[in-house]
XYZ file of C-alpha atoms in Angstrom:
758
model
C -3.887 30.133 40.075
C -7.683 30.457 39.733
C -6.827 34.128 39.524
C -4.716 33.575 36.498
C -7.550 31.438 34.760
C -10.007 34.265 35.002
C -7.667 36.768 33.683
C -7.154 34.547 30.168
C -10.673 34.097 30.417
C -11.467 37.405 30.648
C -8.338 38.867 28.144
C -9.381 36.292 25.412
C -13.336 36.274 25.432
C -12.443 38.916 21.680
C -10.504 36.506 20.004
C -13.086 33.734 21.416
C -10.735 31.483 23.769
C -13.128 29.976 26.000
C -10.787 28.706 29.693
C -13.833 26.998 32.036
C -10.905 25.499 33.835
C -7.127 25.439 34.743
C -6.792 22.334 32.262
C -8.256 24.591 29.540
C -5.392 27.423 30.611
C -2.567 25.451 30.700
C -3.325 23.851 26.938
C -4.337 27.817 26.117
C -0.736 29.205 27.541
C 0.896 25.668 25.935
C -0.946 26.532 22.189
C 0.341 30.097 22.391
C 4.201 29.106 22.913
C 4.221 26.300 20.658
C 2.466 28.920 18.032
C 5.502 31.906 19.021
C 8.104 29.059 18.678
C 6.737 27.594 15.170
C 6.756 31.315 13.967
C 10.513 31.513 14.452
C 11.125 28.159 12.849
C 9.358 28.936 9.670
C 11.558 31.927 9.316
C 14.789 29.840 10.235
C 13.163 27.428 7.235
C 12.661 30.091 4.726
C 16.505 31.672 5.896
C 18.426 28.480 5.283
C 15.896 27.922 1.399
C 17.234 31.200 0.794
C 20.663 30.584 1.611
C 20.854 26.945 0.290
C 19.142 26.984 -2.611
C 17.716 29.817 -3.814
C 20.489 31.532 -3.381
C 23.217 29.511 -5.568
C 20.459 28.138 -8.171
C 19.280 31.980 -8.828
C 22.369 34.628 -9.498
C 25.611 33.013 -7.950
C 26.054 31.449 -11.542
C 25.560 34.892 -12.817
C 27.735 36.808 -9.846
C 30.722 34.447 -10.797
C 29.885 34.998 -14.338
C 30.780 38.673 -13.731
C 33.951 37.794 -11.920
C 35.986 36.724 -15.082
C 34.783 40.759 -16.478
C 35.755 43.645 -16.089
C 34.051 45.031 -12.239
C 34.480 47.848 -10.181
C 36.259 47.939 -6.882
C 34.652 46.744 -4.218
C 33.439 48.864 -2.098
C 31.788 49.860 0.907
C 28.513 50.719 -0.194
C 28.088 47.513 -2.624
C 25.135 45.806 -0.901
C 24.041 41.928 -0.586
C 20.962 40.706 -2.526
C 17.959 40.569 -0.625
C 17.041 36.567 -0.055
C 14.685 36.940 1.872
C 12.857 39.270 -0.537
C 13.759 37.401 -3.208
C 12.338 34.461 -2.277
C 8.797 35.844 -0.920
C 8.165 38.012 -4.267
C 4.587 36.528 -5.885
C 4.647 39.023 -8.547
C 7.337 37.995 -11.588
C 7.905 42.000 -12.575
C 9.148 42.298 -9.233
C 11.151 39.374 -8.830
C 13.285 40.553 -12.095
C 13.867 44.218 -10.532
C 15.348 43.038 -7.304
C 17.488 40.180 -9.328
C 18.305 42.804 -12.187
C 18.524 46.179 -9.612
C 21.411 44.096 -8.042
C 23.573 43.009 -10.766
C 24.139 46.366 -12.341
C 25.077 47.956 -9.335
C 27.851 45.136 -8.942
C 28.414 44.792 -12.857
C 29.194 46.926 -14.987
C 29.401 44.920 -18.091
C 27.727 41.483 -18.834
C 28.812 40.042 -21.810
C 27.227 38.553 -24.723
C 29.607 35.928 -25.684
C 31.616 33.944 -23.060
C 34.706 31.169 -22.074
C 33.076 28.320 -20.554
C 35.210 25.641 -21.775
C 35.948 24.774 -18.165
C 32.351 24.307 -16.646
C 30.350 21.502 -17.164
C 27.027 21.170 -19.009
C 24.951 22.055 -16.156
C 26.751 25.016 -15.145
C 26.984 26.301 -18.805
C 22.902 25.477 -19.065
C 21.701 26.568 -14.709
C 24.203 30.360 -16.372
C 22.281 30.374 -19.589
C 19.255 29.996 -17.544
C 20.106 32.766 -14.495
C 20.806 35.364 -17.570
C 18.153 34.237 -19.614
C 16.181 35.430 -16.072
C 17.466 39.268 -16.207
C 16.286 39.430 -19.487
C 12.655 38.275 -18.421
C 12.204 35.223 -20.702
C 8.827 33.528 -19.703
C 10.088 29.762 -19.402
C 12.594 31.600 -16.980
C 10.117 32.881 -15.267
C 7.799 29.994 -14.928
C 9.993 27.784 -14.194
C 11.161 29.977 -11.102
C 7.832 30.116 -10.416
C 7.796 26.536 -10.170
C 9.560 25.940 -6.962
C 9.056 24.611 -3.632
C 8.232 28.241 -1.063
C 6.706 28.696 2.088
C 3.572 27.054 2.215
C 0.558 27.930 4.699
C -0.351 25.670 7.000
C 2.720 25.330 8.943
C 1.011 24.802 11.631
C -1.476 22.016 10.904
C 2.510 19.867 10.177
C 2.835 21.096 6.734
C 6.805 20.707 7.362
C 7.595 17.696 4.780
C 7.269 19.086 1.331
C 7.268 21.796 -0.219
C 7.145 20.358 -3.606
C 6.238 23.723 -5.564
C 4.342 22.768 -8.813
C 5.836 19.806 -10.594
C 3.840 19.985 -14.393
C 4.707 23.911 -14.652
C 8.846 23.260 -13.792
C 8.310 20.152 -16.721
C 6.418 21.958 -19.143
C 9.212 25.190 -19.547
C 12.134 24.839 -22.126
C 14.215 27.105 -23.727
C 14.297 27.309 -27.108
C 16.537 29.373 -29.447
C 18.001 29.137 -33.035
C 21.559 28.033 -31.628
C 19.708 24.201 -30.514
C 23.571 23.806 -28.342
C 22.321 26.167 -26.343
C 18.421 24.787 -25.524
C 17.215 23.190 -22.845
C 14.424 21.558 -21.086
C 13.366 21.945 -17.343
C 14.090 19.281 -14.934
C 11.937 18.927 -11.921
C 14.594 17.648 -8.451
C 13.595 17.604 -4.770
C 16.920 19.234 -2.104
C 16.417 17.387 0.744
C 17.570 19.817 4.000
C 18.774 19.421 7.178
C 20.236 21.084 10.400
C 22.317 18.701 12.338
C 20.370 15.643 12.280
C 17.353 16.938 12.341
C 15.126 16.671 8.821
C 13.676 19.701 7.213
C 11.342 20.590 4.502
C 11.899 18.861 0.939
C 12.153 21.689 -1.549
C 10.965 21.506 -5.203
C 13.278 22.875 -7.352
C 13.622 23.295 -11.216
C 16.695 23.542 -13.475
C 18.254 22.818 -16.603
C 17.761 19.430 -17.576
C 20.923 18.572 -18.126
C 21.773 18.857 -14.261
C 22.141 15.382 -12.682
C 21.579 14.947 -9.354
C 25.490 14.857 -8.898
C 25.950 18.271 -10.342
C 23.631 19.840 -7.815
C 24.643 18.491 -4.861
C 28.097 20.132 -5.964
C 26.446 23.438 -6.319
C 24.042 23.533 -3.259
C 26.488 20.171 -1.069
C 28.204 22.501 0.769
C 27.865 23.692 4.077
C 27.773 27.527 5.188
C 30.657 28.176 7.995
C 29.624 28.460 11.622
C 26.082 26.515 10.041
C 24.204 23.054 11.382
C 22.301 23.697 8.069
C 22.648 22.156 4.727
C 21.967 19.489 1.252
C 21.646 16.572 2.292
C 20.738 15.128 -0.907
C 19.374 15.939 -4.756
C 17.024 13.297 -6.412
C 16.079 14.701 -9.629
C 12.992 12.730 -11.143
C 14.047 11.711 -14.842
C 11.951 8.955 -16.125
C 14.169 5.584 -16.819
C 14.659 4.185 -20.276
C 13.166 0.888 -20.357
C 15.121 -2.087 -18.710
C 15.218 -5.251 -20.131
C 13.235 -6.709 -17.445
C 10.613 -4.735 -18.457
C 10.681 -5.121 -22.084
C 10.153 -8.820 -20.985
C 7.496 -8.884 -18.891
C 5.633 -6.776 -21.705
C 6.676 -9.576 -24.265
C 5.362 -12.033 -21.438
C 1.788 -10.047 -21.285
C 1.905 -9.475 -24.954
C 1.855 -13.518 -25.236
C -1.074 -13.893 -22.337
C -3.205 -11.219 -24.744
C -2.529 -13.145 -27.385
C -3.806 -16.307 -26.369
C -6.024 -14.610 -24.494
C -7.581 -13.703 -28.119
C -6.493 -17.298 -29.630
C -8.305 -18.961 -27.036
C -11.211 -16.200 -26.900
C -11.432 -16.628 -31.064
C -11.177 -20.551 -31.089
C -14.125 -20.862 -28.078
C -16.808 -18.578 -30.565
C -16.161 -20.955 -33.045
C -16.005 -23.797 -31.620
C -19.457 -23.132 -29.550
C -21.080 -22.860 -33.256
C -19.672 -25.949 -34.181
C -21.297 -27.360 -31.108
C -24.022 -25.377 -30.810
C -26.557 -28.278 -31.096
C -25.272 -29.769 -28.191
C -25.121 -27.240 -25.963
C -21.263 -26.695 -26.240
C -21.175 -23.569 -24.068
C -21.774 -25.099 -20.955
C -20.527 -28.278 -21.000
C -16.680 -26.632 -22.432
C -17.053 -24.182 -19.612
C -17.582 -26.503 -16.967
C -15.061 -28.751 -18.990
C -12.440 -26.208 -19.055
C -12.349 -24.103 -16.052
C -12.394 -24.690 -12.104
C -15.170 -23.875 -10.832
C -13.944 -21.276 -8.017
C -17.530 -21.212 -5.769
C -18.099 -20.312 -2.387
C -16.549 -22.855 -1.207
C -13.048 -22.060 -1.190
C -10.467 -20.519 0.859
C -9.970 -17.065 1.844
C -8.219 -16.212 -1.559
C -10.533 -18.745 -3.834
C -8.275 -22.075 -3.090
C -9.580 -25.477 -2.242
C -7.345 -28.091 -0.697
C -9.285 -30.809 -2.641
C -11.080 -30.883 -5.815
C -14.924 -30.366 -6.130
C -16.424 -32.804 -9.048
C -20.111 -31.809 -8.682
C -19.698 -30.466 -11.961
C -17.096 -32.884 -13.463
C -18.693 -34.076 -16.716
C -17.338 -36.487 -19.833
C -15.002 -35.118 -21.819
C -15.385 -33.308 -25.514
C -12.285 -33.242 -27.853
C -12.791 -30.360 -29.670
C -11.244 -30.150 -33.086
C -7.546 -29.584 -32.081
C -6.984 -32.232 -29.502
C -4.956 -30.961 -26.357
C -4.003 -27.706 -28.003
C -7.201 -27.232 -28.528
C -8.483 -27.848 -24.633
C -5.239 -25.220 -23.981
C -6.635 -22.461 -25.821
C -10.151 -22.256 -24.262
C -8.505 -22.588 -20.976
C -7.372 -18.685 -22.430
C -11.389 -17.866 -23.425
C -12.093 -14.835 -21.938
C -15.854 -16.151 -21.753
C -15.361 -18.981 -20.277
C -13.502 -17.086 -17.597
C -15.667 -14.564 -17.324
C -18.441 -16.158 -17.303
C -17.362 -18.691 -14.396
C -16.139 -15.060 -12.150
C -19.374 -13.507 -12.867
C -21.064 -16.550 -12.301
C -23.723 -15.981 -9.063
C -24.973 -19.454 -8.893
C -23.577 -21.850 -5.791
C -23.547 -25.719 -5.036
C -25.535 -26.657 -2.119
C -23.684 -27.299 0.314
C -21.392 -23.991 -0.023
C -20.798 -21.468 3.225
C -23.159 -18.358 1.384
C -22.184 -16.222 4.127
C -18.241 -16.549 4.352
C -18.490 -14.726 0.882
C -19.711 -11.522 2.325
C -17.225 -11.857 5.034
C -14.477 -12.152 2.594
C -15.141 -9.146 0.700
C -16.069 -6.965 3.595
C -12.751 -7.756 5.418
C -10.756 -7.155 2.204
C -12.712 -3.667 2.129
C -11.417 -3.197 5.816
C -8.309 -3.594 4.270
C -8.620 -1.484 1.710
C -9.814 1.581 3.862
C -6.855 1.042 6.735
C -4.360 1.375 3.744
C -6.265 4.542 2.470
C -5.166 6.648 4.961
C -1.931 4.881 6.051
C -0.170 4.913 2.767
C -1.230 8.992 2.434
C 0.150 9.389 5.487
C 3.276 11.165 4.770
C 1.508 13.196 2.325
C -0.767 14.907 4.245
C -0.299 18.611 4.579
C -2.228 18.727 7.907
C -0.660 15.908 9.603
C -1.524 17.099 13.147
C -4.766 16.574 11.820
C -4.123 13.134 12.219
C -3.929 12.962 15.928
C -7.559 14.571 16.702
C -8.992 11.883 14.392
C -7.368 9.105 15.811
C -8.814 10.155 18.910
C -12.727 10.128 17.670
C -14.614 6.743 18.818
C -15.944 6.175 15.870
C -12.481 6.169 13.926
C -11.199 3.393 16.556
C -12.430 0.821 13.355
C -10.335 2.455 11.029
C -7.514 2.727 12.906
C -8.020 -1.161 14.524
C -8.198 -2.273 11.152
C -5.341 -4.740 10.954
C -8.062 -7.435 12.706
C -8.967 -7.670 8.870
C -6.215 -9.589 8.591
C -7.337 -11.873 11.302
C -10.659 -12.547 9.455
C -8.757 -14.118 6.638
C -6.785 -16.358 8.869
C -9.933 -17.325 10.456
C -11.795 -17.917 7.065
C -8.503 -19.585 6.038
C -8.203 -22.222 8.754
C -12.250 -22.904 9.026
C -12.632 -24.112 5.037
C -9.267 -26.283 4.671
C -10.111 -28.011 7.758
C -14.139 -28.207 6.735
C -13.624 -29.097 3.250
C -10.312 -31.964 3.936
C -12.433 -33.360 6.586
C -15.664 -33.922 3.854
C -13.404 -34.906 1.553
C -11.835 -37.409 3.683
C -14.962 -38.558 4.700
C -15.479 -38.902 1.204
C -12.552 -41.282 0.243
C -11.952 -43.152 2.975
C -9.539 -41.459 5.064
C -7.391 -40.791 2.079
C -6.230 -38.430 0.302
C -3.119 -37.538 -2.272
C -0.915 -35.083 0.499
C 1.722 -34.783 -2.283
C -1.252 -32.994 -4.482
C -2.322 -31.276 -1.482
C 0.754 -29.067 -0.974
C 0.998 -28.926 -5.231
C -2.575 -27.493 -6.119
C -1.735 -24.995 -3.152
C 1.012 -23.736 -4.511
C -0.376 -23.620 -8.748
C -2.933 -22.011 -7.187
C -1.594 -19.370 -6.138
C 1.264 -18.741 -7.214
C 1.643 -17.956 -10.329
C -0.552 -14.910 -10.560
C 1.276 -13.942 -7.368
C 4.944 -13.737 -9.151
C 3.215 -12.051 -12.235
C 2.469 -9.112 -10.045
C 6.041 -9.469 -8.481
C 7.071 -9.013 -12.051
C 4.809 -6.466 -13.052
C 5.298 -4.287 -9.778
C 9.105 -4.238 -10.635
C 9.532 -4.018 -13.496
C 6.520 -1.571 -15.154
C 5.471 0.310 -12.303
C 7.825 3.494 -12.210
C 6.608 4.206 -15.964
C 3.555 4.293 -15.132
C 2.708 7.327 -13.314
C 5.106 10.437 -12.348
C 5.505 12.685 -10.065
C 7.173 14.876 -7.100
C 7.578 11.559 -5.217
C 7.099 9.056 -8.071
C 10.784 8.168 -9.296
C 12.129 7.818 -5.938
C 9.797 5.759 -4.407
C 9.784 3.208 -7.318
C 13.583 4.223 -9.509
C 14.732 0.888 -10.188
C 18.201 2.082 -10.176
C 18.295 4.088 -7.599
C 21.908 5.636 -6.243
C 24.205 3.497 -3.908
C 23.000 2.929 -0.781
C 19.490 4.142 -1.492
C 16.563 1.623 -1.708
C 13.665 1.850 -3.587
C 9.785 0.172 -3.656
C 11.464 -1.809 -7.173
C 14.693 -2.305 -5.304
C 13.365 -4.591 -2.544
C 11.468 -6.584 -4.975
C 14.488 -7.133 -7.680
C 16.901 -8.753 -3.632
C 14.187 -10.477 -2.255
C 11.293 -11.735 -5.001
C 12.921 -15.109 -3.935
C 11.716 -14.979 -0.530
C 7.600 -14.268 -1.771
C 8.548 -17.310 -3.949
C 9.250 -19.345 -0.932
C 6.767 -17.536 0.886
C 9.651 -17.017 3.536
C 8.736 -13.444 3.459
C 7.469 -12.664 6.338
C 10.773 -14.154 8.198
C 13.563 -12.922 6.100
C 14.412 -9.979 5.764
C 13.251 -9.782 8.865
C 11.892 -6.236 8.741
C 8.190 -5.721 7.230
C 9.532 -2.312 5.516
C 12.710 -3.859 3.324
C 10.091 -6.927 2.142
C 9.107 -7.220 -1.421
C 5.625 -6.393 -1.817
C 5.366 -6.140 1.979
C 1.365 -6.620 2.484
C 1.919 -9.929 0.791
C 3.305 -11.406 4.650
C -0.285 -12.807 5.277
C 0.084 -14.867 2.010
C 3.415 -16.486 3.857
C 2.129 -16.304 6.993
C -0.956 -18.315 5.384
C 1.303 -21.099 3.401
C 2.804 -21.711 6.594
C -0.416 -22.599 8.210
C -1.722 -24.417 5.438
C 1.785 -26.368 5.633
C 0.827 -27.913 9.196
C -2.897 -27.872 8.882
C -2.807 -31.909 7.302
C -1.182 -32.772 10.411
C -4.042 -31.191 13.122
C -6.385 -32.381 10.308
C -5.310 -35.602 9.821
C -5.123 -36.783 13.809
C -8.875 -34.653 13.953
C -10.197 -37.360 11.756
C -8.797 -40.335 12.730
C -7.402 -40.242 16.172
C -9.436 -36.813 17.519
C -8.497 -36.411 21.353
C -4.712 -37.039 20.056
C -5.992 -34.057 17.334
C -7.178 -31.228 19.999
C -3.673 -32.135 22.331
C -2.243 -31.318 18.949
C -4.301 -28.135 18.376
C -4.266 -26.691 21.866
C -0.566 -27.729 22.028
C -0.580 -24.612 18.950
C -2.598 -22.495 20.887
C -0.549 -22.425 23.747
C 2.902 -21.979 21.828
C 0.914 -18.748 19.982
C -0.246 -17.139 23.248
C 3.194 -17.860 24.951
C 5.139 -16.424 22.667
C 2.738 -13.720 22.517
C 2.918 -13.059 25.990
C 7.258 -13.537 26.062
C 7.357 -11.015 22.838
C 4.910 -8.550 25.122
C 6.731 -8.606 28.032
C 10.240 -8.143 26.304
C 9.239 -4.839 24.316
C 7.122 -3.322 26.756
C 4.414 -3.193 24.246
C 2.330 -0.187 24.032
C -1.070 -0.646 22.454
C -1.405 2.940 20.884
C -1.276 3.446 17.404
C 1.966 6.105 17.906
C 4.731 5.187 19.681
C 5.602 8.261 22.186
C 8.866 7.869 21.590
C 11.444 6.209 18.644
C 12.252 3.311 20.282
C 8.827 1.812 21.743
C 7.210 -0.894 19.945
C 3.287 -1.196 19.078
C 0.975 -3.798 18.584
C 2.567 -3.484 14.897
C 6.016 -4.538 15.418
C 7.401 -6.982 13.207
C 8.367 -9.210 16.426
C 4.053 -9.138 17.074
C 2.104 -8.598 13.622
C 4.268 -10.503 11.095
C 5.455 -13.701 12.758
C 3.685 -16.859 12.244
C 4.516 -18.019 15.834
C 1.775 -14.543 17.667
C -0.384 -14.914 14.461
C -1.629 -18.782 14.193
C -4.242 -17.933 17.114
C -6.625 -17.005 15.096
C -6.142 -19.870 12.258
C -6.553 -22.366 14.895
C -10.156 -20.743 15.934
C -11.338 -21.283 12.333
C -10.103 -24.637 12.076
C -11.893 -25.736 15.294
C -15.195 -24.317 13.492
C -14.527 -26.024 10.372
C -14.791 -29.418 12.567
C -17.871 -28.396 14.268
C -19.399 -27.645 11.402
C -18.199 -30.819 9.536
C -18.837 -32.736 12.651
C -22.821 -31.713 12.939
C -22.861 -30.632 9.053
C -24.936 -27.298 10.226
C -27.730 -29.101 12.029
C -27.835 -27.605 15.281
C -30.631 -26.405 17.239
C -30.363 -24.140 19.943
C -32.703 -22.186 22.100
C -34.045 -18.591 20.842
C -32.456 -17.525 24.174
C -28.821 -19.223 23.753
C -28.908 -17.803 19.720
C -29.511 -14.080 21.260
C -27.312 -14.414 24.083
C -24.345 -15.904 21.490
C -24.851 -12.734 19.141
C -24.944 -10.878 22.168
C -22.154 -12.218 23.678
C -19.782 -11.992 20.280
C -21.054 -8.081 19.447
C -19.561 -7.334 23.229
C -16.175 -8.797 22.391
C -15.887 -7.519 19.118
C -16.641 -4.092 20.534
C -14.002 -4.593 23.382
C -11.361 -5.649 20.784
C -12.020 -2.681 18.325
C -13.031 0.064 20.917
C -11.133 -1.236 23.649
C -7.547 1.165 22.968
C -9.829 4.021 22.667
C -8.936 5.688 26.409
C -5.005 5.648 24.862
C -6.048 9.039 22.918
C -7.690 10.529 26.377
C -5.478 10.246 29.079
C -6.146 6.735 30.694
C -3.445 4.409 28.608
C -3.814 0.110 29.645
C -1.144 -0.483 32.254
C 1.290 -2.813 31.489
C -0.588 -6.318 32.569
C -3.561 -4.729 30.380
C -1.435 -4.410 27.674
C -0.099 -7.585 27.439
C -3.034 -9.243 28.127
C -4.395 -7.499 24.943
C -1.641 -7.977 22.797
C -1.583 -12.239 23.545
C -5.571 -12.785 22.957
C -7.111 -9.524 21.293
C -6.577 -10.912 17.967
C -8.123 -14.399 19.510
C -10.837 -13.162 20.933
C -11.984 -11.246 17.596
C -11.841 -14.765 15.537
C -14.028 -16.303 18.618
C -16.565 -13.411 18.328
C -15.994 -14.029 14.002
C -16.450 -17.412 14.458
C -20.162 -17.303 16.162
C -21.611 -14.966 13.045
C -20.097 -17.570 10.673
C -21.462 -20.653 12.883
C -25.152 -18.592 13.477
C -25.487 -18.180 9.529
C -24.536 -21.530 8.879
C -27.248 -23.305 11.455
C -29.943 -20.690 10.176
C -29.522 -18.488 13.701
C -27.796 -15.720 11.706
C -30.875 -14.109 10.547
C -31.083 -10.896 8.843
C -27.381 -10.603 9.282
C -26.772 -14.025 6.884
C -28.971 -12.488 4.520
C -26.451 -9.971 4.509
C -23.559 -11.567 3.810
C -24.819 -14.413 1.369
C -26.002 -12.087 -0.796
C -25.416 -13.156 -4.490
C -23.432 -9.459 -5.471
C -20.614 -11.048 -2.932
C -20.109 -14.172 -5.310
C -18.211 -12.586 -8.434
C -16.121 -10.049 -6.205
C -15.497 -12.861 -3.444
C -13.589 -15.181 -7.003
C -11.458 -12.071 -7.359
C -10.757 -11.181 -4.051
C -7.272 -12.787 -3.846
C -6.089 -10.035 -6.902
C -7.815 -7.358 -5.446
C -5.661 -8.163 -2.242
C -2.371 -8.372 -4.531
C -3.124 -5.000 -6.593
C -4.815 -2.944 -4.048
C -1.844 -1.346 -2.433
C -0.468 -1.126 -5.877
C -3.122 0.971 -7.296
C -2.788 3.329 -3.670
C 0.860 3.636 -4.490
C 0.925 4.655 -7.883
C -2.804 7.520 -6.800
C -0.868 8.729 -3.991
C 2.625 9.337 -5.340
C 1.833 10.820 -8.744
C 0.066 13.176 -6.893
C 1.635 17.122 -7.462
C 0.674 18.486 -4.472
C 0.119 17.182 -1.029
C -3.024 15.974 0.514
C -4.888 18.544 2.533
C -7.141 15.790 5.064
C -10.476 16.529 5.440
C -12.871 12.812 5.679
C -15.066 13.426 2.852
C -11.990 13.611 0.757
C -10.829 9.944 1.836
C -14.377 8.727 1.728
C -13.999 9.504 -1.878
C -10.163 8.228 -1.760
C -11.713 4.789 -0.685
C -14.470 4.377 -3.055
C -12.246 5.372 -5.620
C -9.647 2.661 -4.015
C -12.244 -0.251 -4.386
C -13.276 0.867 -7.352
C -10.042 0.685 -8.792
C -8.886 -2.529 -7.333
C -11.766 -4.681 -8.046
C -11.750 -3.337 -11.838
C -8.254 -4.264 -12.287
C -8.276 -7.544 -10.004
C -10.740 -9.020 -12.953
C -8.602 -7.920 -15.707
C -5.494 -10.228 -13.528
C -8.095 -12.966 -12.936
C -9.647 -13.706 -16.659
C -6.117 -13.186 -17.680
C -3.878 -14.701 -15.531
C -5.187 -16.720 -12.504
C -8.102 -18.618 -14.127
C -6.169 -19.543 -17.314
C -3.674 -21.119 -14.849
C -6.128 -22.649 -12.966
C -6.982 -24.039 -15.853
C -4.049 -24.684 -16.893
C -3.487 -27.163 -13.442
C -6.544 -29.130 -13.788
C -5.909 -30.423 -17.718
C -2.907 -31.039 -17.406
C -2.957 -32.341 -13.351
C -5.502 -34.328 -14.100
C -6.554 -33.352 -9.962
C -9.590 -34.890 -10.788
C -8.098 -38.257 -10.584
C -5.548 -36.979 -8.756
C -5.721 -36.277 -5.514
């Protein structure tokens, strides 16, 4: 074996292959076999494209036409059209010469007029296109040029989509005096299969009279003694505006009208009351103070009356008050305000915003994963030590659960103390529901009805098609079927699969609402019967651990990011990742810290060395959680027992580490970390964090699936995407917040008179 290694090392010097040991030699041999195997696969793929797509669409109709005319008797000298040659040409004149030469060898006459009554409009236009190709018509040559072709980079994984040139195809049209024979070009994608193995999906350009079924009739027949076939054809046709889309536009127009009216009325009212400094009082009276003492989504479980003022009677009475709820100046001013209450937990603003940025970072990679033309690069990237923070971005969601549990407990206990242990529990739930749901439902409404019209691209219509073929689902149809589960906050339980949910990322909201529903039982017991409350809290935590252990063992959970077999379950499996009984542990940690902060009111004194040890322990726990799976990518995966332990306790441990950060910052032991997290820059962003969470996946989907070509992954490109996603998401969130979220919050306060009802 050593001799083989030495021979390989010497023989490969010219190619700069450095082989130091037996493992390197085996890798080199495997790579060479891989390259040879893939070269054969590439030739097979190109042959499949030639036979199943190019031949029927480029010249079969012309040959069928010649069968209806006078043709010579077939002879043994008749040759077949060199399909591989046609597919690989890059020069227009060469392409036309090949097709023309073959046709003239076998056809004595191509009539200028023909009887085609028996043909469909698609076949007529397709035949016209093929004849124009022989005549070197510019539009026909451009259509052929836009077809998907064998790309470079097959060895890097560019085998999923061969898009061709989407825009080039759509810009073509046939224009002659006879309008009946005119047509525009239409872009479609044809999917190839070999048996049950998916082959590349090819971009094709055809006359717009051709439907999916027309093209399947032409391309869908299997060749004798061949396993290759076209499994589907999906043509990109922008749908007509549906009734639901029109209704949504009417709703948005109504809100726009109310915003304009409310803003104008606000300006007029300020002028009328300028001598009383009317703006400040109107702003305090008619908007909800979304300050740093909000929950993860900016929600308070009780009414903060610190800004309450005497009700100002506007000149239009109640109607005027309602108009002011829509004032762009009032709502925008409240969002951009950087002042906080004296007892606010300022460091939580930074944690909230940074956690959402972490979510966006993970989604930036995950949502684009299927569009990478060099997808094999991901394996290399995942194995980097530094990339573990991106691969484990799911812990950012646990940060939100922690913050939510902390704030609902801390604020509700303070309210109970202020009101002799009394709280209107009905309004406790009603306020939460009205705080989250209106803007949530509006986002679903917009996503379901208007997203199909936001953009276009090779895959865009298939992803957002509101009326797909029978048996095919899209993002829009999932929301059409299951939007009511989001309204009831049970979408983490039904439908059972995360991929079938409406706004799949909103599973978090369902969990958070369910945790919020049971939180009063813990909070009430902690306030009135502390030890009973601790027992109940502990029982919930033990139940969470028990369910996680049982599910991990049952599923034989694998802690790697990418399953090794199709049936293997990972930490991202629905049973472990989405269900509330496996995710409540971090919420409970937040509740525990909320009680501690309430009990000691932030007045804690500890020796300096204790604070240092706390920071060291929290840092060590956090690093172990985020980077503890590094060995999975380097031949040292966790065994079954360790995998169960990690799956059960990793999220709880992350919350414990985060609890120390929040505790130290609130009690004065945060140092520079507290200065960063309490920076006033985070305050306006934290107020629109909820809207940014709802919108950022939609923005990413629209961008990614409107791209005309595949994405060639580089680190710098993804960093650029990530920064762009943040900026666009918060810009859209600000618009959504001032136009939908803030008005509903103000209306709730106005109409329910929440200061007195809770």
